[in-house]
mmCIF file of C-alpha atoms and ligand atoms in Angstrom:
data_model
loop_
_atom_site.group_PDB
_atom_site.id
_atom_site.type_symbol
_atom_site.label_atom_id
_atom_site.label_comp_id
_atom_site.label_asym_id
_atom_site.label_seq_id
_atom_site.Cartn_x
_atom_site.Cartn_y
_atom_site.Cartn_z
ATOM 1 C CA MET A 193 0.000 0.000 0.000
ATOM 2 C CA HIS A 194 1.314 3.498 -0.837
ATOM 3 C CA ALA A 195 2.105 5.911 2.023
ATOM 4 C CA MET A 196 -0.491 8.673 1.632
ATOM 5 C CA LEU A 197 0.522 11.263 4.247
ATOM 6 C CA PRO A 198 3.540 12.531 2.238
ATOM 7 C CA LEU A 199 1.153 13.250 -0.650
ATOM 8 C CA LEU A 200 -1.359 15.095 1.529
ATOM 9 C CA LYS A 201 0.708 16.903 4.131
ATOM 10 C CA ALA A 202 1.582 20.108 2.219
ATOM 11 C CA THR A 203 -1.816 21.765 2.182
ATOM 12 C CA ASP A 204 -3.611 25.046 1.674
ATOM 13 C CA PHE A 205 -6.735 23.747 3.440
ATOM 14 C CA PRO A 206 -8.015 26.541 5.723
ATOM 15 C CA ALA A 207 -7.259 26.506 9.451
ATOM 16 C CA ILE A 208 -10.156 25.278 11.580
ATOM 17 C CA ARG A 209 -10.609 25.109 15.335
ATOM 18 C CA ARG A 210 -12.503 22.888 17.724
ATOM 19 C CA LYS A 211 -15.789 23.593 19.450
ATOM 20 C CA SER A 212 -16.938 21.780 22.589
ATOM 21 C CA LEU A 213 -16.866 18.004 22.577
ATOM 22 C CA GLU A 214 -20.077 16.205 21.663
ATOM 23 C CA THR A 215 -18.952 12.821 20.381
ATOM 24 C CA LEU A 216 -16.369 10.283 21.454
ATOM 25 C CA GLN A 217 -15.665 8.028 18.501
ATOM 26 C CA VAL A 218 -13.879 4.847 19.513
ATOM 27 C CA ASN A 219 -12.122 2.501 17.134
ATOM 28 C CA LEU A 220 -12.149 -0.904 18.840
ATOM 29 C CA GLY A 221 -9.743 -2.447 16.322
ATOM 30 C CA TYR A 222 -9.143 -3.257 12.688
ATOM 31 C CA ARG A 223 -10.522 -6.801 12.548
ATOM 32 C CA CYS A 224 -13.459 -7.113 10.205
ATOM 33 C CA ASN A 225 -15.309 -9.974 8.528
ATOM 34 C CA GLN A 226 -15.065 -7.993 5.256
ATOM 35 C CA SER A 227 -12.190 -6.320 3.410
ATOM 36 C CA CYS A 228 -13.811 -3.667 1.211
ATOM 37 C CA THR A 229 -11.756 -1.942 -1.481
ATOM 38 C CA HIS A 230 -12.640 1.572 -0.274
ATOM 39 C CA CYS A 231 -12.054 0.827 3.439
ATOM 40 C CA HIS A 232 -10.342 3.859 4.938
ATOM 41 C CA VAL A 233 -9.028 1.837 7.875
ATOM 42 C CA ALA A 234 -7.753 -1.069 5.716
ATOM 43 C CA ALA A 235 -9.664 -3.466 7.969
ATOM 44 C CA GLY A 236 -9.973 -7.169 7.294
ATOM 45 C CA PRO A 237 -10.213 -10.659 8.795
ATOM 46 C CA ASN A 238 -6.449 -10.944 9.311
ATOM 47 C CA ARG A 239 -5.965 -7.715 11.264
ATOM 48 C CA THR A 240 -5.222 -8.394 14.928
ATOM 49 C CA GLU A 241 -5.127 -4.870 16.406
ATOM 50 C CA GLU A 242 -7.691 -4.645 19.205
ATOM 51 C CA MET A 243 -8.334 -2.213 22.078
ATOM 52 C CA SER A 244 -7.189 -3.571 25.457
ATOM 53 C CA SER A 245 -9.594 -3.832 28.391
ATOM 54 C CA HIS A 246 -7.463 -1.176 30.125
ATOM 55 C CA ASN A 247 -8.162 1.285 27.295
ATOM 56 C CA VAL A 248 -11.863 0.355 27.187
ATOM 57 C CA GLU A 249 -11.968 1.322 30.875
ATOM 58 C CA ALA A 250 -10.152 4.593 30.084
ATOM 59 C CA VAL A 251 -12.800 5.408 27.462
ATOM 60 C CA LEU A 252 -15.614 4.704 29.911
ATOM 61 C CA ALA A 253 -13.907 6.764 32.613
ATOM 62 C CA PHE A 254 -13.634 9.719 30.213
ATOM 63 C CA LEU A 255 -17.261 9.320 29.175
ATOM 64 C CA GLU A 256 -18.384 9.280 32.797
ATOM 65 C CA THR A 257 -16.215 12.190 33.933
ATOM 66 C CA HIS A 258 -17.030 14.487 31.034
ATOM 67 C CA ARG A 259 -20.566 13.277 30.286
ATOM 68 C CA VAL A 260 -19.919 13.290 26.544
ATOM 69 C CA PRO A 261 -23.395 13.020 24.962
ATOM 70 C CA THR A 262 -22.552 10.465 22.238
ATOM 71 C CA LEU A 263 -20.360 7.368 22.005
ATOM 72 C CA ASP A 264 -19.776 6.334 18.383
ATOM 73 C CA VAL A 265 -18.317 2.822 18.190
ATOM 74 C CA THR A 266 -16.415 1.830 15.097
ATOM 75 C CA GLY A 267 -13.706 -0.504 13.786
ATOM 76 C CA GLY A 268 -13.171 -2.782 11.722
ATOM 77 C CA ALA A 269 -16.331 -4.514 12.753
ATOM 78 C CA PRO A 270 -16.602 -3.238 16.358
ATOM 79 C CA GLU A 271 -18.964 -6.071 17.304
ATOM 80 C CA LEU A 272 -16.058 -8.542 16.959
ATOM 81 C CA HIS A 273 -14.372 -6.993 19.998
ATOM 82 C CA PRO A 274 -15.001 -9.228 23.053
ATOM 83 C CA LEU A 275 -15.918 -6.171 25.165
ATOM 84 C CA PHE A 276 -18.260 -4.570 22.609
ATOM 85 C CA ARG A 277 -21.468 -5.412 24.460
ATOM 86 C CA ASN A 278 -19.938 -4.541 27.827
ATOM 87 C CA LEU A 279 -18.839 -1.118 26.540
ATOM 88 C CA VAL A 280 -22.222 -0.411 24.947
ATOM 89 C CA SER A 281 -24.265 -1.415 28.001
ATOM 90 C CA ARG A 282 -22.118 0.618 30.377
ATOM 91 C CA ALA A 283 -22.169 3.675 28.112
ATOM 92 C CA ARG A 284 -25.960 3.426 27.882
ATOM 93 C CA ALA A 285 -26.161 3.129 31.665
ATOM 94 C CA LEU A 286 -24.199 6.403 31.833
ATOM 95 C CA GLY A 287 -26.912 7.993 29.690
ATOM 96 C CA ALA A 288 -24.888 8.251 26.473
ATOM 97 C CA ARG A 289 -26.459 7.926 23.067
ATOM 98 C CA VAL A 290 -24.592 5.039 21.415
ATOM 99 C CA ILE A 291 -23.989 4.588 17.686
ATOM 100 C CA ASP A 292 -22.824 1.269 16.241
ATOM 101 C CA ARG A 293 -21.076 1.559 12.844
ATOM 102 C CA CYS A 294 -22.313 -1.784 11.600
ATOM 103 C CA ASN A 295 -21.492 -3.489 8.312
ATOM 104 C CA LEU A 296 -24.756 -5.524 8.492
ATOM 105 C CA THR A 297 -23.129 -8.848 7.471
ATOM 106 C CA ILE A 298 -21.668 -9.104 10.972
ATOM 107 C CA LEU A 299 -25.134 -10.101 12.188
ATOM 108 C CA GLU A 300 -24.632 -13.479 10.465
ATOM 109 C CA GLU A 301 -21.100 -14.144 11.675
ATOM 110 C CA PRO A 302 -20.395 -17.063 14.032
ATOM 111 C CA GLY A 303 -20.380 -15.911 17.642
ATOM 112 C CA GLN A 304 -22.745 -12.995 16.987
ATOM 113 C CA ALA A 305 -25.985 -14.712 18.015
ATOM 114 C CA GLY A 306 -28.374 -12.268 19.654
ATOM 115 C CA LEU A 307 -26.510 -9.203 18.390
ATOM 116 C CA ALA A 308 -29.565 -7.639 16.725
ATOM 117 C CA GLU A 309 -31.646 -8.239 19.859
ATOM 118 C CA PHE A 310 -28.883 -6.768 22.038
ATOM 119 C CA LEU A 311 -28.729 -3.592 19.916
ATOM 120 C CA THR A 312 -32.519 -3.313 20.139
ATOM 121 C CA ALA A 313 -32.620 -3.784 23.906
ATOM 122 C CA GLU A 314 -29.930 -1.130 24.409
ATOM 123 C CA ARG A 315 -31.602 1.163 21.852
ATOM 124 C CA VAL A 316 -28.332 1.567 19.987
ATOM 125 C CA GLU A 317 -28.456 3.646 16.817
ATOM 126 C CA VAL A 318 -27.262 1.605 13.861
ATOM 127 C CA ILE A 319 -25.377 3.296 11.038
ATOM 128 C CA ALA A 320 -24.847 0.698 8.354
ATOM 129 C CA SER A 321 -22.883 0.861 5.155
ATOM 130 C CA LEU A 322 -24.668 -0.069 1.940
ATOM 131 C CA PRO A 323 -23.069 1.551 -1.097
ATOM 132 C CA CYS A 324 -25.897 0.726 -3.506
ATOM 133 C CA TYR A 325 -29.306 -0.902 -3.800
ATOM 134 C CA LEU A 326 -28.000 -3.068 -6.677
ATOM 135 C CA GLU A 327 -26.373 -6.410 -5.886
ATOM 136 C CA ASP A 328 -23.555 -6.229 -8.458
ATOM 137 C CA ASN A 329 -22.341 -2.831 -7.305
ATOM 138 C CA VAL A 330 -22.282 -3.803 -3.625
ATOM 139 C CA ASP A 331 -20.557 -7.136 -4.208
ATOM 140 C CA ARG A 332 -17.937 -5.473 -6.430
ATOM 141 C CA GLN A 333 -16.984 -3.026 -3.678
ATOM 142 C CA ARG A 334 -17.540 -5.137 -0.584
ATOM 143 C CA GLY A 335 -17.190 -8.779 -1.661
ATOM 144 C CA LYS A 336 -19.308 -11.569 -3.121
ATOM 145 C CA GLY A 337 -22.502 -12.342 -1.229
ATOM 146 C CA VAL A 338 -22.341 -9.136 0.829
ATOM 147 C CA PHE A 339 -25.460 -7.640 -0.737
ATOM 148 C CA GLU A 340 -27.704 -10.637 0.001
ATOM 149 C CA ALA A 341 -26.396 -10.884 3.562
ATOM 150 C CA SER A 342 -26.922 -7.129 4.025
ATOM 151 C CA ILE A 343 -30.541 -7.379 2.885
ATOM 152 C CA ARG A 344 -31.166 -10.289 5.270
ATOM 153 C CA ALA A 345 -29.668 -8.171 8.078
ATOM 154 C CA LEU A 346 -31.829 -5.161 7.179
ATOM 155 C CA LYS A 347 -34.930 -7.357 7.267
ATOM 156 C CA ARG A 348 -33.908 -8.718 10.650
ATOM 157 C CA LEU A 349 -33.395 -5.230 12.062
ATOM 158 C CA ASN A 350 -36.687 -4.051 10.539
ATOM 159 C CA ALA A 351 -38.475 -7.003 12.162
ATOM 160 C CA LEU A 352 -37.184 -5.781 15.530
ATOM 161 C CA GLY A 353 -38.503 -2.281 14.816
ATOM 162 C CA TYR A 354 -35.373 -0.604 13.408
ATOM 163 C CA GLY A 355 -36.161 2.023 10.788
ATOM 164 C CA LYS A 356 -39.906 1.768 11.508
ATOM 165 C CA PRO A 357 -41.925 4.881 12.361
ATOM 166 C CA GLY A 358 -42.723 5.375 16.025
ATOM 167 C CA THR A 359 -40.162 2.907 17.426
ATOM 168 C CA GLY A 360 -37.338 5.421 17.914
ATOM 169 C CA LEU A 361 -34.919 2.694 16.755
ATOM 170 C CA MET A 362 -32.727 4.524 14.260
ATOM 171 C CA LEU A 363 -31.324 2.680 11.264
ATOM 172 C CA ASP A 364 -29.324 4.890 8.909
ATOM 173 C CA LEU A 365 -27.489 3.820 5.781
ATOM 174 C CA VAL A 366 -24.212 5.132 4.406
ATOM 175 C CA TYR A 367 -23.536 5.455 0.715
ATOM 176 C CA ASN A 368 -20.147 6.065 -0.846
ATOM 177 C CA PRO A 369 -19.397 6.127 -4.581
ATOM 178 C CA LEU A 370 -17.841 3.040 -6.143
ATOM 179 C CA GLY A 371 -15.026 5.023 -7.746
ATOM 180 C CA PRO A 372 -13.285 8.426 -7.727
ATOM 181 C CA THR A 373 -16.408 10.559 -8.129
ATOM 182 C CA LEU A 374 -18.371 12.788 -5.780
ATOM 183 C CA PRO A 375 -21.547 11.342 -4.279
ATOM 184 C CA PRO A 376 -24.834 12.528 -5.812
ATOM 185 C CA PRO A 377 -27.103 14.880 -3.774
ATOM 186 C CA GLN A 378 -28.004 13.140 -0.529
ATOM 187 C CA SER A 379 -31.708 13.935 -0.464
ATOM 188 C CA ASN A 380 -32.323 12.686 -4.031
ATOM 189 C CA LEU A 381 -30.367 9.505 -3.454
ATOM 190 C CA GLU A 382 -32.223 8.855 -0.193
ATOM 191 C CA ILE A 383 -35.506 8.937 -2.106
ATOM 192 C CA ASP A 384 -34.092 6.445 -4.654
ATOM 193 C CA PHE A 385 -32.760 4.117 -1.943
ATOM 194 C CA LYS A 386 -36.052 4.176 -0.033
ATOM 195 C CA ARG A 387 -38.042 3.433 -3.172
ATOM 196 C CA GLU A 388 -35.759 0.657 -4.445
ATOM 197 C CA LEU A 389 -35.120 -1.088 -1.120
ATOM 198 C CA GLY A 390 -38.837 -0.790 -0.326
ATOM 199 C CA THR A 391 -40.203 -2.141 -3.594
ATOM 200 C CA ARG A 392 -37.527 -4.754 -4.273
ATOM 201 C CA PHE A 393 -36.940 -6.084 -0.759
ATOM 202 C CA ASP A 394 -39.562 -4.563 1.550
ATOM 203 C CA CYS A 395 -36.815 -2.948 3.659
ATOM 204 C CA VAL A 396 -37.042 0.423 5.431
ATOM 205 C CA PHE A 397 -34.511 2.756 7.018
ATOM 206 C CA ASN A 398 -34.431 6.279 8.430
ATOM 207 C CA ARG A 399 -31.760 8.378 6.698
ATOM 208 C CA LEU A 400 -29.183 7.927 3.996
ATOM 209 C CA TYR A 401 -25.787 9.582 4.450
ATOM 210 C CA THR A 402 -23.630 10.175 1.404
ATOM 211 C CA LEU A 403 -19.868 10.235 1.935
ATOM 212 C CA ALA A 404 -17.043 10.982 -0.495
ATOM 213 C CA ASN A 405 -14.272 8.389 -0.530
ATOM 214 C CA MET A 406 -11.214 9.695 1.284
ATOM 215 C CA PRO A 407 -7.918 9.715 -0.634
ATOM 216 C CA ILE A 408 -6.209 7.683 2.096
ATOM 217 C CA GLN A 409 -5.436 4.033 2.883
ATOM 218 C CA ARG A 410 -6.688 1.430 0.345
ATOM 219 C CA PHE A 411 -8.693 3.872 -1.746
ATOM 220 C CA GLY A 412 -5.914 6.492 -1.857
ATOM 221 C CA SER A 413 -3.345 3.836 -2.645
ATOM 222 C CA MET A 414 -5.531 2.443 -5.412
ATOM 223 C CA LEU A 415 -5.755 5.957 -6.915
ATOM 224 C CA VAL A 416 -1.960 6.313 -6.826
ATOM 225 C CA SER A 417 -1.465 2.904 -8.476
ATOM 226 C CA ALA A 418 -3.989 3.792 -11.167
ATOM 227 C CA GLY A 419 -2.351 7.194 -11.764
ATOM 228 C CA ARG A 420 -5.595 8.948 -10.766
ATOM 229 C CA PHE A 421 -4.637 10.533 -7.425
ATOM 230 C CA ASP A 422 -4.054 14.055 -8.814
ATOM 231 C CA GLU A 423 -7.259 13.895 -10.823
ATOM 232 C CA TYR A 424 -9.294 12.916 -7.755
ATOM 233 C CA MET A 425 -7.673 15.618 -5.604
ATOM 234 C CA ALA A 426 -8.487 18.189 -8.299
ATOM 235 C CA LEU A 427 -12.109 17.001 -8.268
ATOM 236 C CA LEU A 428 -12.317 17.451 -4.476
ATOM 237 C CA ARG A 429 -10.577 20.841 -4.551
ATOM 238 C CA ASN A 430 -12.744 22.179 -7.367
ATOM 239 C CA ALA A 431 -15.864 21.213 -5.440
ATOM 240 C CA TYR A 432 -14.660 22.877 -2.206
ATOM 241 C CA GLN A 433 -17.431 24.754 -0.371
ATOM 242 C CA PRO A 434 -16.228 26.980 2.519
ATOM 243 C CA ALA A 435 -19.659 26.716 4.203
ATOM 244 C CA ASN A 436 -18.899 23.052 4.983
ATOM 245 C CA LEU A 437 -16.115 24.107 7.371
ATOM 246 C CA ARG A 438 -18.690 25.107 9.977
ATOM 247 C CA HIS A 439 -19.973 21.541 10.252
ATOM 248 C CA VAL A 440 -17.066 19.139 9.727
ATOM 249 C CA MET A 441 -17.165 16.444 12.368
ATOM 250 C CA CYS A 442 -13.694 17.181 13.792
ATOM 251 C CA ARG A 443 -15.031 20.386 15.354
ATOM 252 C CA SER A 444 -17.090 18.475 17.903
ATOM 253 C CA LEU A 445 -15.692 14.917 17.906
ATOM 254 C CA VAL A 446 -12.532 13.169 18.994
ATOM 255 C CA SER A 447 -11.505 9.848 17.540
ATOM 256 C CA ILE A 448 -9.711 7.319 19.739
ATOM 257 C CA ASP A 449 -7.536 4.597 18.248
ATOM 258 C CA TRP A 450 -7.312 1.013 19.481
ATOM 259 C CA GLN A 451 -4.321 1.998 21.650
ATOM 260 C CA GLY A 452 -6.240 4.814 23.330
ATOM 261 C CA PHE A 453 -4.617 7.769 21.532
ATOM 262 C CA VAL A 454 -6.719 10.705 20.423
ATOM 263 C CA TYR A 455 -7.136 12.274 16.944
ATOM 264 C CA ASP A 456 -9.298 14.999 15.441
ATOM 265 C CA CYS A 457 -11.106 12.388 13.321
ATOM 266 C CA ASP A 458 -10.672 8.798 12.181
ATOM 267 C CA PHE A 459 -9.162 9.926 8.861
ATOM 268 C CA ASN A 460 -6.378 11.682 10.778
ATOM 269 C CA GLN A 461 -6.095 8.531 12.874
ATOM 270 C CA MET A 462 -5.447 6.454 9.758
ATOM 271 C CA LEU A 463 -2.895 8.974 8.522
ATOM 272 C CA GLY A 464 -1.067 8.959 11.867
ATOM 273 C CA MET A 465 -1.794 12.641 12.658
ATOM 274 C CA PRO A 466 -2.562 12.617 16.405
ATOM 275 C CA LEU A 467 -4.176 15.444 18.349
ATOM 276 C CA ALA A 468 -1.457 17.412 20.114
ATOM 277 C CA GLN A 469 -2.323 19.073 23.417
ATOM 278 C CA GLY A 470 0.021 21.185 25.522
ATOM 279 C CA ARG A 471 3.541 19.811 25.235
ATOM 280 C CA ARG A 472 2.384 16.387 24.107
ATOM 281 C CA THR A 473 2.792 15.469 20.447
ATOM 282 C CA ARG A 474 0.128 12.816 20.984
ATOM 283 C CA THR A 475 -2.428 12.493 23.742
ATOM 284 C CA HIS A 476 -3.876 9.405 25.404
ATOM 285 C CA ILE A 477 -7.583 9.491 26.292
ATOM 286 C CA SER A 478 -6.613 9.221 29.967
ATOM 287 C CA GLN A 479 -4.616 12.482 29.584
ATOM 288 C CA LEU A 480 -7.055 14.438 27.417
ATOM 289 C CA ASP A 481 -8.087 17.804 28.855
ATOM 290 C CA ALA A 482 -11.652 18.122 27.560
ATOM 291 C CA ALA A 483 -12.050 21.656 28.923
ATOM 292 C CA ALA A 484 -9.123 22.836 26.796
ATOM 293 C CA LEU A 485 -10.503 21.444 23.527
ATOM 294 C CA PRO A 486 -12.637 24.431 22.396
ATOM 295 C CA GLY A 487 -10.444 26.696 20.281
ATOM 296 C CA LEU A 488 -7.704 24.102 19.769
ATOM 297 C CA PRO A 489 -6.468 24.065 16.132
ATOM 298 C CA ILE A 490 -7.432 20.970 14.140
ATOM 299 C CA ARG A 491 -4.688 19.183 12.210
ATOM 300 C CA VAL A 492 -5.632 19.517 8.555
ATOM 301 C CA ALA A 493 -4.083 18.170 5.346
ATOM 302 C CA ASP A 494 -5.242 17.821 1.755
ATOM 303 C CA HIS A 495 -7.552 14.871 2.534
ATOM 304 C CA CYS A 496 -9.765 17.404 4.374
ATOM 305 C CA TYR A 497 -11.018 18.500 0.954
ATOM 306 C CA GLY A 498 -12.871 15.170 0.999
ATOM 307 C CA CYS A 499 -15.011 16.519 3.869
ATOM 308 C CA ALA A 500 -15.503 19.979 2.387
ATOM 309 C CA ALA A 501 -16.240 19.127 -1.260
ATOM 310 C CA GLY A 502 -19.712 19.547 -2.740
ATOM 311 C CA GLN A 503 -22.397 18.976 -0.144
ATOM 312 C CA GLY A 504 -19.581 17.981 2.191
ATOM 313 C CA SER A 505 -19.329 14.686 3.966
ATOM 314 C CA SER A 506 -18.601 13.681 7.472
ATOM 315 C CA CYS A 507 -19.568 10.799 9.716
ATOM 316 C CA GLY A 508 -23.087 12.117 9.501
ATOM 317 C CA GLY A 509 -23.201 12.447 5.717
ATOM 318 C CA ALA A 510 -23.802 15.609 3.705
ATOM 319 C CA LEU A 511 -23.184 18.838 5.603
ATOM 320 C CA THR A 512 -25.273 21.134 3.441
ATOM 321 C CA VAL A 513 -28.520 19.690 2.184
HETATM 322 S S1 SF4 B 243 -17.059 -3.409 6.470
HETATM 323 FE FE1 SF4 B 243 -16.309 -1.364 6.990
HETATM 324 S S2 SF4 B 243 -14.570 -1.713 8.385
HETATM 325 FE FE2 SF4 B 243 -15.016 -3.666 7.340
HETATM 326 S S3 SF4 B 243 -13.616 -3.665 5.585
HETATM 327 FE FE3 SF4 B 243 -15.597 -2.850 4.889
HETATM 328 S S4 SF4 B 243 -15.403 -0.610 5.095
HETATM 329 FE FE4 SF4 B 243 -13.742 -1.552 6.305
HETATM 330 S S1 SF4 B 244 -10.542 14.946 7.386
HETATM 331 FE FE1 SF4 B 244 -12.462 16.046 7.725
HETATM 332 S S2 SF4 B 244 -13.002 15.583 9.822
HETATM 333 FE FE2 SF4 B 244 -10.845 15.060 9.584
HETATM 334 S S3 SF4 B 244 -9.680 16.891 10.199
HETATM 335 FE FE3 SF4 B 244 -10.013 17.034 7.994
HETATM 336 S S4 SF4 B 244 -11.922 18.232 7.790
HETATM 337 FE FE4 SF4 B 244 -11.827 17.493 9.870
#
């Protein structure tokens, strides 16, 4: 895989600063039952990195002390972590809203019996990736059989009330383009997804988030190998919208890696650009001074154009709708 930071580091992306902390995003590790071509964390079945129980406790201690409103749990497939359910239940008991970044197929993996029921009981919000409502496109990006398994998982979640009106059980989908293009307008695509998944498979969901592929990790490396990196960066730069800067996720979120170190976002985490605070060049969650976060400069590089292009994209999809 090509090293991407040297290609992104020299940047003219505008300076941005943090606001108060609203979301703690925790990466429990890089193990995943899938190995998608666009994966910005280069996750897969053979990755062994996993958050220690000591660091899980440090995350919970931070959540309790600072009463961060939202815990956003990601990976890899976060559900594969042996302490996933423990972390979720304890965060819910602390009153946090919990988001599970779920790849859907994990619901059918060995050892995951009762996962859907657990998420329902804890009223966890599920944000699930589904790059298309067409089988061929999904299987090309995410692997053979992934589409069918994803539809079975959606049906299972729907049967438990997820995505259904009046249940409060949120099921959101994430779309990202198959190649080096910008995503189409989020609201139009959401209408298409709802119609197609409804009529073809009788599946429902709440919101669709559209995200641009980040020029980092597997996707960035693939662009370099194909000689299309500069072209993709030009596309992102030309679509830059300053208004998106107000809403990029790094202003109100910190991302924690599997070793407990803190970053402005998970893209910076993958690029090895840690959040620096005081004299520290990197900061462990147990050392993070939450009160000092507002106003702190965010570490930007050229990949940030991926968040600020077009409608913008962040963990929560388009920024301007
Ligand atoms: S399911 Fe998600 S974490 Fe797993 S390989 Fe695919 S994009 Fe990466
Ligand atoms: S990649 Fe996006 S979220 Fe991360 S620091 Fe840049 S603008 Fe912020």
